[in-house]
């Protein structure tokens, strides 16, 4: 490859984004459950080079994940078998040119009125996937500031 050519490492990985929603088995509002899910996600995602963000609210999980297709396949298989998740529904799975959540093995989002509306729309099937991801990215950046 010529030295002047730009190299996008993410493109070589066949990056994809998965946006899904699931219902919590048990008390999703339990701080213990949230800490367990986040710690497990951060450890596994860092190992598998997966990035993303998680919103937990009102017995539902809304999560965006980014990574190589094979790694996302393994992660989604684990989620379907995870006793903390029920009714795992993929809203969108699409190829992406680059990550929106670089540096975040798993960001945890605090619920704001806008994010609560985003979650309700996603659960109800009325949310636009790209708009949902953008709102989640905006929330991660605002929380990090």
CSV table of C-alpha atoms in Angstrom, one decimal:
chain,number,residue,atom,x,y,z
A,1,UNK,CA,0.0,0.0,0.0
A,2,UNK,CA,1.5,3.4,-0.9
A,3,UNK,CA,2.5,5.5,2.0
A,4,UNK,CA,0.2,8.3,0.9
A,5,UNK,CA,-2.9,6.1,0.9
A,6,UNK,CA,-5.0,6.4,4.0
A,7,UNK,CA,-5.6,3.1,5.7
A,8,UNK,CA,-8.8,2.6,7.7
A,9,UNK,CA,-8.1,-0.3,10.0
A,10,UNK,CA,-11.8,-0.6,10.9
A,11,UNK,CA,-12.7,-1.3,7.2
A,12,UNK,CA,-10.4,-4.3,7.2
A,13,UNK,CA,-12.4,-5.8,10.0
A,14,UNK,CA,-15.8,-5.8,8.1
A,15,UNK,CA,-17.2,-3.7,10.9
A,16,UNK,CA,-20.9,-4.0,11.7
A,17,UNK,CA,-23.3,-2.3,14.1
A,18,UNK,CA,-26.0,-4.1,16.0
A,19,UNK,CA,-28.8,-2.3,17.7
A,20,UNK,CA,-31.1,-4.5,19.8
A,21,UNK,CA,-33.6,-4.3,22.6
A,22,UNK,CA,-34.4,-7.0,25.2
A,23,UNK,CA,-36.6,-7.5,28.2
A,24,UNK,CA,-34.8,-8.1,31.5
A,25,UNK,CA,-35.4,-11.2,33.5
A,26,UNK,CA,-35.3,-10.2,37.1
A,27,UNK,CA,-35.0,-6.7,38.4
A,28,UNK,CA,-33.1,-4.7,35.8
A,29,UNK,CA,-33.3,-1.6,38.0
A,30,UNK,CA,-31.3,-3.5,40.6
A,31,UNK,CA,-27.9,-1.8,40.9
A,32,UNK,CA,-26.3,-5.2,41.5
A,33,UNK,CA,-27.6,-6.5,38.2
A,34,UNK,CA,-26.5,-3.4,36.3
A,35,UNK,CA,-23.0,-3.5,37.8
A,36,UNK,CA,-22.8,-7.2,36.9
A,37,UNK,CA,-23.9,-6.6,33.3
A,38,UNK,CA,-21.6,-3.7,32.8
A,39,UNK,CA,-18.6,-5.4,34.3
A,40,UNK,CA,-19.1,-8.5,32.2
A,41,UNK,CA,-19.7,-6.5,29.1
A,42,UNK,CA,-16.7,-4.3,29.5
A,43,UNK,CA,-14.4,-7.3,30.2
A,44,UNK,CA,-15.7,-9.4,27.3
A,45,UNK,CA,-16.0,-6.5,24.8
A,46,UNK,CA,-12.5,-5.3,25.5
A,47,UNK,CA,-11.2,-8.8,24.9
A,48,UNK,CA,-13.3,-9.1,21.6
A,49,UNK,CA,-12.7,-5.5,20.4
A,50,UNK,CA,-16.4,-4.6,20.6
A,51,UNK,CA,-17.5,-1.1,21.4
A,52,UNK,CA,-20.9,0.3,22.3
A,53,UNK,CA,-23.3,1.7,24.8
A,54,UNK,CA,-26.1,0.3,27.0
A,55,UNK,CA,-29.2,1.8,28.3
A,56,UNK,CA,-31.2,0.0,31.1
A,57,UNK,CA,-34.6,1.4,32.0
A,58,UNK,CA,-38.0,0.2,33.1
A,59,UNK,CA,-37.1,-3.5,32.7
A,60,UNK,CA,-35.6,-3.1,29.2
A,61,UNK,CA,-32.1,-3.1,27.7
A,62,UNK,CA,-31.3,-1.0,24.7
A,63,UNK,CA,-27.8,-1.6,23.4
A,64,UNK,CA,-25.7,-0.6,20.4
A,65,UNK,CA,-22.7,-2.8,19.6
A,66,UNK,CA,-19.9,-2.3,17.0
A,67,UNK,CA,-17.3,-4.8,15.9
A,68,UNK,CA,-16.2,-7.4,13.5
A,69,UNK,CA,-19.1,-9.5,12.2
A,70,UNK,CA,-17.7,-12.8,13.7
A,71,UNK,CA,-17.3,-11.2,17.1
A,72,UNK,CA,-20.8,-9.8,17.0
A,73,UNK,CA,-22.2,-13.2,16.0
A,74,UNK,CA,-20.6,-14.7,19.1
A,75,UNK,CA,-21.8,-12.0,21.4
A,76,UNK,CA,-25.4,-12.1,20.1
A,77,UNK,CA,-25.4,-15.9,20.6
A,78,UNK,CA,-24.3,-15.3,24.2
A,79,UNK,CA,-27.0,-12.7,24.7
A,80,UNK,CA,-29.8,-15.0,23.5
A,81,UNK,CA,-28.6,-17.6,26.1
A,82,UNK,CA,-28.0,-15.1,28.9
A,83,UNK,CA,-30.5,-15.7,31.7
A,84,UNK,CA,-30.7,-12.0,32.4
A,85,UNK,CA,-32.2,-11.3,28.9
A,86,UNK,CA,-35.5,-12.3,27.4
A,87,UNK,CA,-37.0,-11.4,24.0
A,88,UNK,CA,-33.8,-10.3,22.4
A,89,UNK,CA,-34.9,-8.3,19.3
A,90,UNK,CA,-32.4,-7.0,16.7
A,91,UNK,CA,-33.7,-3.7,15.5
A,92,UNK,CA,-30.9,-3.3,13.0
A,93,UNK,CA,-27.7,-4.9,11.9
A,94,UNK,CA,-25.7,-3.0,9.3
A,95,UNK,CA,-22.2,-2.6,8.0
A,96,UNK,CA,-20.4,0.6,9.1
A,97,UNK,CA,-17.4,2.5,7.9
A,98,UNK,CA,-16.2,3.4,11.4
A,99,UNK,CA,-17.1,3.2,15.0
A,100,UNK,CA,-19.3,5.7,16.8
A,101,UNK,CA,-18.3,4.5,20.3
A,102,UNK,CA,-14.5,4.2,19.9
A,103,UNK,CA,-12.8,3.9,23.3
A,104,UNK,CA,-16.0,2.6,25.0
A,105,UNK,CA,-15.9,-1.2,25.5
A,106,UNK,CA,-19.4,-0.6,27.0
A,107,UNK,CA,-20.6,2.9,28.0
A,108,UNK,CA,-23.5,3.0,30.5
A,109,UNK,CA,-26.1,5.7,29.8
A,110,UNK,CA,-28.0,7.5,32.4
A,111,UNK,CA,-31.7,7.9,31.6
A,112,UNK,CA,-32.7,11.3,30.4
A,113,UNK,CA,-36.2,12.2,29.1
A,114,UNK,CA,-34.8,12.1,25.5
A,115,UNK,CA,-33.2,8.7,26.1
A,116,UNK,CA,-36.4,7.4,27.7
A,117,UNK,CA,-38.3,8.5,24.6
A,118,UNK,CA,-35.7,6.8,22.4
A,119,UNK,CA,-36.0,3.6,24.3
A,120,UNK,CA,-39.8,3.6,24.1
A,121,UNK,CA,-39.7,4.3,20.4
A,122,UNK,CA,-37.2,1.5,19.9
A,123,UNK,CA,-39.2,-1.0,21.9
A,124,UNK,CA,-42.4,0.0,20.1
A,125,UNK,CA,-40.7,-0.4,16.7
A,126,UNK,CA,-41.2,3.3,15.9
A,127,UNK,CA,-37.6,4.4,16.4
A,128,UNK,CA,-35.3,5.2,13.5
A,129,UNK,CA,-32.1,3.0,14.1
A,130,UNK,CA,-29.6,5.7,13.0
A,131,UNK,CA,-31.3,8.4,15.1
A,132,UNK,CA,-31.3,6.0,18.1
A,133,UNK,CA,-27.6,5.4,17.7
A,134,UNK,CA,-26.9,9.1,17.3
A,135,UNK,CA,-28.9,10.0,20.5
A,136,UNK,CA,-27.0,7.3,22.4
A,137,UNK,CA,-23.7,8.6,21.1
A,138,UNK,CA,-24.6,12.2,22.0
A,139,UNK,CA,-25.5,11.0,25.5
A,140,UNK,CA,-22.1,9.2,25.9
A,141,UNK,CA,-20.2,12.3,24.8
A,142,UNK,CA,-22.3,14.5,27.1
A,143,UNK,CA,-21.7,12.2,30.1
A,144,UNK,CA,-18.0,12.0,29.4
A,145,UNK,CA,-17.6,15.8,29.2
